[in-house]
Amino acid sequence: MTSSAVANRDMANAIRALSTDAIEKAGIGHLGLPLGMADAATVLFTQFLKFDPTAPKWADRDRFVLSAGHGSMLIYSLLHLTGYASVSMDDIKQFRQLGSNTPGHPENFVTEGVETTTGPLGQGIATAVGMAIAERNMNARYGDDLVDHYTYVIAGDGCLMEGISQEALTLAGHLGLGKLIVLFDDNAVTIDGGTDVADSTKQTARFAASGWQVDAVDGHDPEAVAEAISRAKANTDKPSLIACKTTIGFGAPTFAGQGKAHGGPYPADETAALRENLGLPKERFTVVPEVLDAWRAAGSRSVDERKAWEARLNASDKASEFTRAMAGKLPEGVEAAANAHKKDVVEGQATKATRQWSGAALEVLTGVIPEMIGGSADLTGSNNTKTSHTTALNNSDWAGRYMHYGVREHAMAAAMNGMAQHGGVIPYSGTFLAFADYSRGAIRLGALMGARVIHVMTHDSIGLGEDGPTHQPVEHVASLRAMPGIKVYRPCDGVETMEAWQMALSYEDSPSVIALTRQGVVPARKSHTDENLVAKGGYILSEASGELQVVIVATGSEVGLALEAQEKLAAQGIGARVVSMPCMELFFEQSDAYQEEVLGGNVPKVGAEAGVRFGWDAVIGSDGEFVGMNGFGASAPAKDLFNHFNITSDAIVDAALKQI
Amino acid sequence: MTSSAVANRDMANAIRALSTDAIEKAGIGHLGLPLGMADAATVLFTQFLKFDPTAPKWADRDRFVLSAGHGSMLIYSLLHLTGYASVSMDDIKQFRQLGSNTPGHPENFVTEGVETTTGPLGQGIATAVGMAIAERNMNARYGDDLVDHYTYVIAGDGCLMEGISQEALTLAGHLGLGKLIVLFDDNAVTIDGGTDVADSTKQTARFAASGWQVDAVDGHDPEAVAEAISRAKANTDKPSLIACKTTIGFGAPTFAGQGKAHGGPYPADETAALRENLGLPKERFTVVPEVLDAWRAAGSRSVDERKAWEARLNASDKASEFTRAMAGKLPEGVEAAANAHKKDVVEGQATKATRQWSGAALEVLTGVIPEMIGGSADLTGSNNTKTSHTTALNNSDWAGRYMHYGVREHAMAAAMNGMAQHGGVIPYSGTFLAFADYSRGAIRLGALMGARVIHVMTHDSIGLGEDGPTHQPVEHVASLRAMPGIKVYRPCDGVETMEAWQMALSYEDSPSVIALTRQGVVPARKSHTDENLVAKGGYILSEASGELQVVIVATGSEVGLALEAQEKLAAQGIGARVVSMPCMELFFEQSDAYQEEVLGGNVPKVGAEAGVRFGWDAVIGSDGEFVGMNGFGASAPAKDLFNHFNITSDAIVDAALKQI
């Protein structure tokens, strides 16, 4: 049963036609999925999905994620057919061209109506889990009147083979995210051939083992798909998987059902026969008028619902708070609270690990920012991510603000992306810095999309000690600095840690990493200022006494060593300046004049960081001396390791003397 | 039933005693697992595991992997008790100290008897899958007489929550790795508390869904464990999971069964009561003599079997080939074949993508190196990793040499580590360079362990084109260069591609990444030499005509642009040298004099690479100009992107003119 007199198949064939035309014109693209999933997607978009193309940011819309992002022409077709202004027929003609609204994979920062960027397989489903978590949390805080929607995903075999999918589905199953519904494009084909080349997993059994409701239907039977979605919606205690048995490249006479159907374009004779088979319009880039009318009618199904929602919002006493949070604006009072904390910290002059200082900063910040939702990948006590304001978020208390993500770094990072993209919440979570390697795929996607998520990465060097080189980051700070679109902070003490948090929260459109020590650090900042010194990325922490002969640039735990070295050099009558550089990216965003002033122009330089030199030449010059790591760490008490690897104030003194 | 008159529990308690003593002395360590799994591990090591402590490298030994590597005192205790020279009682006393044989997590490059380095969760099980693949492959090639052993794993809840475990177990299930047996320490506790804080997965159902034989037993009942292992061994068609229901921190009166039992040391009163409860020796670091005798007897169980195996090897006509391959030595004829190929390539002067050149190089190399086993994460046609010599490796043909890894980048990289560590095979496999982010955890572990694996990473820049920024590496080359212990090659043409392969194969103890273009590149090398120019990392590819005014340093696809720029500059009377720098790490290993000579000392420099500048200042100086990427890419035809992002020969010319 479709939503109009026009049959589901005819509407689906409009998707197939546009996808075929666009991929043919571009000369490249993935036609297999749009052809295969057009029927099921039509059911979803015309009968179930709550959305309004004229109000793409309507907060209570259902979220749709095309996890199998290579099938992007499916979503572009859907957006165009349902009436989104963002995807005109001209845009579809420009598929995969420079500057178009229709890039190769769906990019939320390019195309309105695309909820999240997908393409790297498995990310979409994990991101959707985050959206569904945010929905439940917002629902608990704002009520059914303001937040009550579903999250739908289309995922392919590839998504489900990726490990991240397991982390995502077990998290969703554990939480009982009943409003998460995954349509699995069960076409049994991947690039290398049939899935039986590489996989024998019974997906429904696998999902069932983790608490999902599972269903399997003919993905080309619209009634069967509709019934399955209805069953999935009705079960609000469990997330649902609907395995849609489909034929990849549906309609293509010789390609359908085969590995070669995945990519495109298909050869001209294949496409011609495909068009003939399905009765697609002869003219390219056209939609039969009554079919388009049916699509547009489907696209406007929820307009009244949206208006009713707006009326409820306007009438709600939570309207301004809701709107503020959804807009990503911080509440009043954050700066005052942060500054009061900084003042306390400076006055205390205590020696603590920066992870502890981060915990203290979070205690303040989660107290004044109710939309912050913390978490950890099973290292809560080590990451210092839980505060007195944050209780567990789960199906016993959806209003909780702390996620026990389990040992699932990758899904955690992706879920945070989804939470940020859902809006209304600011996610942060922790793991060891070394395990950034496990979540890097999702960290990068967050950087590309500009998602405000904050990655707390503790145990940030050999200072981790006895756990040894598998757990000791050496190259991780460098490798994250190399990534565009994300800022890496490595604060040196309690004050800088709060300032790093303030900076991380200040960017509405980009993620941050805060790298923190396991071991205690001595306070570097001796007096209070309301100014956020971390904001410039690097600054003169302690000026040379006497003539400036050397500039020591350090980050994090090595700033303390630099200050010690400064004293030792002063005792020899040598003037050394200490520059703290908690965020290299921000420093390089400053004016040349500022950079020159801080780094002292041609004055010789020493860099100090308990990591690799890679990337540091930009700061200290290729002639600069560097005190850091040349390779992997070792298992021993932290103090022994700093001595063993010669990361000491004496080593900095030696390096300085060499330079002068 | 144990292997001696001494009860399994008494033998297990020796593990518990040593673990408690060592962790207490170190003041840090993970006691929960050794206490919990001591009984089951004792069954495995005394009744089933085929090994000989006096011949730790015996090729046909069973492999044992402690995937839950934090429980390292379990394996150190086992190695000591069974009689490995590598772990003396003094070594156990030095647990987690600098330079000891008993680091915090098991490190195969430190401690003989440890098969692979574990700690980052989930890696062990995926690495073990690789070992089991190598076993089946070697068995098919050398017969039961020489290769016929099992691979055992102990994995914890954390291992099984990590996504990589799903990739590993579905691969193992698909292949039907019947000689892989995983003992799951099913203690239902993680660091943040009970597993029910974050997980509700029915692990046996999950494994069964992927074709495993599953079993669940009381992990403290030695007979039940022994029967389960026997059942697992008997089923050679399916890998087996044995869920051993255990109590974490077994024997500790108030800690047992709780989250706090995971780490250590326990408080003094807890440890005292633990010792009392279990009747452990009062004196630290002692083993009751008859218990030690029983352990040593168990440790020498397989000596005769090992000797019989050696006799079979000596009698075999495959002995020298087997021994060569297991020693990691390349066969004769590789260099000659490679040089003949280089000569052909130079003579042909064809324009092809370096991924195609890599395919051509592999066609030669897999022809002369029978132990090379290729593969791809479902991108075979794109990665050009399959050759005419390599047919599919699976349970229809274990002697095959090509792995269809499926969309499982992380398990692929870890399995390659395991294959390399098993010995006798040289694994290489492909994915897109952007997806190095998915496998980075395993890539790093390979680098730390020094495993000879070769990561073929194609589509290495915006040259990938229309798939867009999710698939375009920008920072990946930099982030991999930042990693210690691994070399990154980005060859510029067909000759350099073969030379990069030769270098990658030449390192027996380290992994390599070969980054390759999707798009065609013009030949840079115009004449043949048997010398491997890539070996020096960077070299003068084309000298300036006339006075040297600028040095252009480029890699991969940008070398062609550099050569074009050189010509354009020459037309303006400006002498520019082109340096090709296919491997930065190797270049920086050369003498200062060589580096100075190639880079031309103070001559101004321009770097060109379609990636971020991060790390390049070490080559071109912080004053050098750089032609590359400042952020993420975009979706468009490659040619348009190079123009859009201004990575062109004209941009190089402009940069050069700016410098002069």
mmCIF file of N, CA and C in Angstrom, chain A residues 317-384:
data_model
loop_
_atom_site.group_PDB
_atom_site.id
_atom_site.type_symbol
_atom_site.label_atom_id
_atom_site.label_comp_id
_atom_site.label_asym_id
_atom_site.label_seq_id
_atom_site.Cartn_x
_atom_site.Cartn_y
_atom_site.Cartn_z
ATOM 1 N N ASP A 317 7.501 26.120 27.944
ATOM 2 C CA ASP A 317 8.369 26.952 28.793
ATOM 3 C C ASP A 317 9.834 26.548 28.641
ATOM 4 N N LYS A 318 10.037 25.466 27.900
ATOM 5 C CA LYS A 318 11.425 25.041 27.649
ATOM 6 C C LYS A 318 11.924 25.532 26.289
ATOM 7 N N ALA A 319 11.134 26.364 25.643
ATOM 8 C CA ALA A 319 11.441 26.737 24.258
ATOM 9 C C ALA A 319 12.818 27.380 24.113
ATOM 10 N N SER A 320 13.130 28.328 24.970
ATOM 11 C CA SER A 320 14.384 29.056 24.743
ATOM 12 C C SER A 320 15.578 28.161 25.060
ATOM 13 N N GLU A 321 15.445 27.352 26.095
ATOM 14 C CA GLU A 321 16.534 26.443 26.439
ATOM 15 C C GLU A 321 16.734 25.404 25.321
ATOM 16 N N PHE A 322 15.621 24.895 24.816
ATOM 17 C CA PHE A 322 15.686 23.910 23.736
ATOM 18 C C PHE A 322 16.331 24.516 22.486
ATOM 19 N N THR A 323 15.873 25.702 22.156
ATOM 20 C CA THR A 323 16.380 26.356 20.946
ATOM 21 C C THR A 323 17.872 26.678 21.082
ATOM 22 N N ARG A 324 18.237 27.151 22.249
ATOM 23 C CA ARG A 324 19.654 27.441 22.504
ATOM 24 C C ARG A 324 20.501 26.185 22.330
ATOM 25 N N ALA A 325 20.080 25.129 22.979
ATOM 26 C CA ALA A 325 20.872 23.905 22.926
ATOM 27 C C ALA A 325 20.931 23.358 21.499
ATOM 28 N N MET A 326 19.808 23.369 20.800
ATOM 29 C CA MET A 326 19.807 22.863 19.420
ATOM 30 C C MET A 326 20.677 23.727 18.507
ATOM 31 N N ALA A 327 20.776 25.008 18.816
ATOM 32 C CA ALA A 327 21.612 25.899 18.005
ATOM 33 C C ALA A 327 23.087 25.753 18.354
ATOM 34 N N GLY A 328 23.378 24.991 19.380
ATOM 35 C CA GLY A 328 24.770 24.774 19.754
ATOM 36 C C GLY A 328 25.395 25.922 20.523
ATOM 37 N N LYS A 329 24.543 26.792 21.054
ATOM 38 C CA LYS A 329 25.068 27.915 21.835
ATOM 39 C C LYS A 329 25.250 27.493 23.292
ATOM 40 N N LEU A 330 26.327 27.946 23.895
ATOM 41 C CA LEU A 330 26.541 27.621 25.302
ATOM 42 C C LEU A 330 25.634 28.480 26.180
ATOM 43 N N PRO A 331 25.279 27.985 27.357
ATOM 44 C CA PRO A 331 24.468 28.794 28.273
ATOM 45 C C PRO A 331 25.293 29.943 28.875
ATOM 46 N N GLU A 332 24.611 30.847 29.523
ATOM 47 C CA GLU A 332 25.299 31.910 30.266
ATOM 48 C C GLU A 332 26.134 31.291 31.395
ATOM 49 N N GLY A 333 27.125 32.015 31.782
ATOM 50 C CA GLY A 333 27.806 31.649 33.028
ATOM 51 C C GLY A 333 28.985 30.722 32.882
ATOM 52 N N VAL A 334 29.248 30.277 31.673
ATOM 53 C CA VAL A 334 30.357 29.333 31.503
ATOM 54 C C VAL A 334 31.695 30.022 31.762
ATOM 55 N N GLU A 335 31.838 31.207 31.175
ATOM 56 C CA GLU A 335 33.123 31.892 31.310
ATOM 57 C C GLU A 335 33.408 32.264 32.767
ATOM 58 N N ALA A 336 32.372 32.749 33.441
ATOM 59 C CA ALA A 336 32.552 33.137 34.848
ATOM 60 C C ALA A 336 32.960 31.932 35.693
ATOM 61 N N ALA A 337 32.283 30.833 35.457
ATOM 62 C CA ALA A 337 32.606 29.628 36.224
ATOM 63 C C ALA A 337 34.016 29.141 35.923
ATOM 64 N N ALA A 338 34.365 29.200 34.651
ATOM 65 C CA ALA A 338 35.706 28.754 34.264
ATOM 66 C C ALA A 338 36.775 29.645 34.884
ATOM 67 N N ASN A 339 36.524 30.911 34.850
ATOM 68 C CA ASN A 339 37.524 31.825 35.419
ATOM 69 C C ASN A 339 37.657 31.676 36.929
ATOM 70 N N ALA A 340 36.531 31.476 37.578
ATOM 71 C CA ALA A 340 36.593 31.253 39.030
ATOM 72 C C ALA A 340 37.431 30.009 39.320
ATOM 73 N N HIS A 341 37.225 28.990 38.494
ATOM 74 C CA HIS A 341 37.993 27.751 38.668
ATOM 75 C C HIS A 341 39.486 27.990 38.434
ATOM 76 N N LYS A 342 39.783 28.704 37.359
ATOM 77 C CA LYS A 342 41.195 28.996 37.060
ATOM 78 C C LYS A 342 41.859 29.719 38.243
ATOM 79 N N LYS A 343 41.122 30.643 38.806
ATOM 80 C CA LYS A 343 41.654 31.414 39.938
ATOM 81 C C LYS A 343 41.962 30.465 41.112
ATOM 82 N N ASP A 344 40.997 29.608 41.416
ATOM 83 C CA ASP A 344 41.214 28.615 42.480
ATOM 84 C C ASP A 344 42.449 27.770 42.202
ATOM 85 N N VAL A 345 42.561 27.329 40.971
ATOM 86 C CA VAL A 345 43.674 26.439 40.622
ATOM 87 C C VAL A 345 45.002 27.154 40.823
ATOM 88 N N VAL A 346 45.079 28.378 40.341
ATOM 89 C CA VAL A 346 46.330 29.134 40.488
ATOM 90 C C VAL A 346 46.656 29.332 41.961
ATOM 91 N N GLU A 347 45.637 29.641 42.721
ATOM 92 C CA GLU A 347 45.892 29.876 44.152
ATOM 93 C C GLU A 347 46.349 28.605 44.858
ATOM 94 N N GLY A 348 45.814 27.466 44.426
ATOM 95 C CA GLY A 348 46.166 26.202 45.073
ATOM 96 C C GLY A 348 47.583 25.743 44.776
ATOM 97 N N GLN A 349 48.085 26.051 43.573
ATOM 98 C CA GLN A 349 49.436 25.634 43.155
ATOM 99 C C GLN A 349 49.714 24.160 43.485
ATOM 100 N N ALA A 350 48.736 23.331 43.185
ATOM 101 C CA ALA A 350 48.885 21.901 43.489
ATOM 102 C C ALA A 350 49.491 21.136 42.322
ATOM 103 N N THR A 351 50.169 20.051 42.664
ATOM 104 C CA THR A 351 50.716 19.146 41.653
ATOM 105 C C THR A 351 49.741 17.999 41.435
ATOM 106 N N LYS A 352 49.185 17.946 40.247
ATOM 107 C CA LYS A 352 48.260 16.874 39.896
ATOM 108 C C LYS A 352 48.477 16.516 38.434
ATOM 109 N N ALA A 353 47.973 15.358 38.061
ATOM 110 C CA ALA A 353 47.983 14.988 36.641
ATOM 111 C C ALA A 353 46.982 15.871 35.894
ATOM 112 N N THR A 354 47.284 16.178 34.647
ATOM 113 C CA THR A 354 46.319 17.002 33.911
ATOM 114 C C THR A 354 45.002 16.253 33.684
ATOM 115 N N ARG A 355 45.039 14.909 33.709
ATOM 116 C CA ARG A 355 43.748 14.200 33.617
ATOM 117 C C ARG A 355 42.908 14.500 34.852
ATOM 118 N N GLN A 356 43.563 14.673 35.995
ATOM 119 C CA GLN A 356 42.809 15.046 37.194
ATOM 120 C C GLN A 356 42.300 16.486 37.075
ATOM 121 N N TRP A 357 43.147 17.360 36.554
ATOM 122 C CA TRP A 357 42.708 18.738 36.334
ATOM 123 C C TRP A 357 41.541 18.771 35.347
ATOM 124 N N SER A 358 41.585 17.864 34.377
ATOM 125 C CA SER A 358 40.478 17.803 33.425
ATOM 126 C C SER A 358 39.201 17.377 34.134
ATOM 127 N N GLY A 359 39.343 16.407 35.031
ATOM 128 C CA GLY A 359 38.186 15.995 35.822
ATOM 129 C C GLY A 359 37.634 17.164 36.629
ATOM 130 N N ALA A 360 38.537 17.967 37.181
ATOM 131 C CA ALA A 360 38.108 19.130 37.968
ATOM 132 C C ALA A 360 37.435 20.174 37.072
ATOM 133 N N ALA A 361 37.996 20.371 35.891
ATOM 134 C CA ALA A 361 37.385 21.320 34.948
ATOM 135 C C ALA A 361 36.003 20.834 34.543
ATOM 136 N N LEU A 362 35.900 19.525 34.294
ATOM 137 C CA LEU A 362 34.601 18.963 33.902
ATOM 138 C C LEU A 362 33.576 19.078 35.022
ATOM 139 N N GLU A 363 34.050 18.965 36.245
ATOM 140 C CA GLU A 363 33.133 19.113 37.372
ATOM 141 C C GLU A 363 32.460 20.491 37.304
ATOM 142 N N VAL A 364 33.259 21.493 36.957
ATOM 143 C CA VAL A 364 32.719 22.854 36.817
ATOM 144 C C VAL A 364 31.844 22.961 35.572
ATOM 145 N N LEU A 365 32.363 22.491 34.458
ATOM 146 C CA LEU A 365 31.687 22.725 33.176
ATOM 147 C C LEU A 365 30.387 21.923 33.063
ATOM 148 N N THR A 366 30.395 20.670 33.496
ATOM 149 C CA THR A 366 29.152 19.897 33.412
ATOM 150 C C THR A 366 28.108 20.463 34.374
ATOM 151 N N GLY A 367 28.579 21.213 35.363
ATOM 152 C CA GLY A 367 27.643 21.853 36.280
ATOM 153 C C GLY A 367 26.905 23.020 35.649
ATOM 154 N N VAL A 368 27.546 23.683 34.720
ATOM 155 C CA VAL A 368 26.907 24.861 34.105
ATOM 156 C C VAL A 368 26.427 24.603 32.670
ATOM 157 N N ILE A 369 26.824 23.490 32.085
ATOM 158 C CA ILE A 369 26.398 23.184 30.703
ATOM 159 C C ILE A 369 25.618 21.872 30.735
ATOM 160 N N PRO A 370 24.308 21.976 30.888
ATOM 161 C CA PRO A 370 23.527 20.740 31.095
ATOM 162 C C PRO A 370 23.519 19.811 29.899
ATOM 163 N N GLU A 371 23.869 20.312 28.719
ATOM 164 C CA GLU A 371 23.835 19.458 27.531
ATOM 165 C C GLU A 371 25.131 18.686 27.318
ATOM 166 N N MET A 372 26.113 18.862 28.181
ATOM 167 C CA MET A 372 27.324 18.045 28.043
ATOM 168 C C MET A 372 27.023 16.611 28.476
ATOM 169 N N ILE A 373 27.373 15.675 27.580
ATOM 170 C CA ILE A 373 27.178 14.259 27.885
ATOM 171 C C ILE A 373 28.528 13.560 27.810
ATOM 172 N N GLY A 374 28.978 13.089 28.948
ATOM 173 C CA GLY A 374 30.301 12.478 29.028
ATOM 174 C C GLY A 374 30.282 10.999 28.720
ATOM 175 N N GLY A 375 31.441 10.408 28.891
ATOM 176 C CA GLY A 375 31.530 8.976 28.677
ATOM 177 C C GLY A 375 32.971 8.522 28.615
ATOM 178 N N SER A 376 33.123 7.221 28.542
ATOM 179 C CA SER A 376 34.454 6.633 28.414
ATOM 180 C C SER A 376 34.307 5.241 27.841
ATOM 181 N N ALA A 377 35.365 4.817 27.142
ATOM 182 C CA ALA A 377 35.410 3.446 26.637
ATOM 183 C C ALA A 377 35.993 2.541 27.718
ATOM 184 N N ASP A 378 35.238 2.398 28.790
ATOM 185 C CA ASP A 378 35.586 1.503 29.892
ATOM 186 C C ASP A 378 36.847 1.926 30.646
ATOM 187 N N LEU A 379 37.102 3.232 30.677
ATOM 188 C CA LEU A 379 38.243 3.728 31.447
ATOM 189 C C LEU A 379 37.842 4.944 32.275
ATOM 190 N N THR A 380 36.637 4.910 32.794
ATOM 191 C CA THR A 380 36.080 6.064 33.485
ATOM 192 C C THR A 380 37.008 6.608 34.578
ATOM 193 N N GLY A 381 37.465 5.702 35.442
ATOM 194 C CA GLY A 381 38.307 6.149 36.545
ATOM 195 C C GLY A 381 39.648 6.687 36.071
ATOM 196 N N SER A 382 40.144 6.167 34.991
ATOM 197 C CA SER A 382 41.436 6.612 34.461
ATOM 198 C C SER A 382 41.322 7.902 33.660
ATOM 199 N N ASN A 383 40.213 8.052 32.964
ATOM 200 C CA ASN A 383 40.033 9.238 32.115
ATOM 201 C C ASN A 383 39.486 10.424 32.890
ATOM 202 N N ASN A 384 39.021 10.196 34.097
ATOM 203 C CA ASN A 384 38.453 11.289 34.912
ATOM 204 C C ASN A 384 37.359 12.037 34.162
#
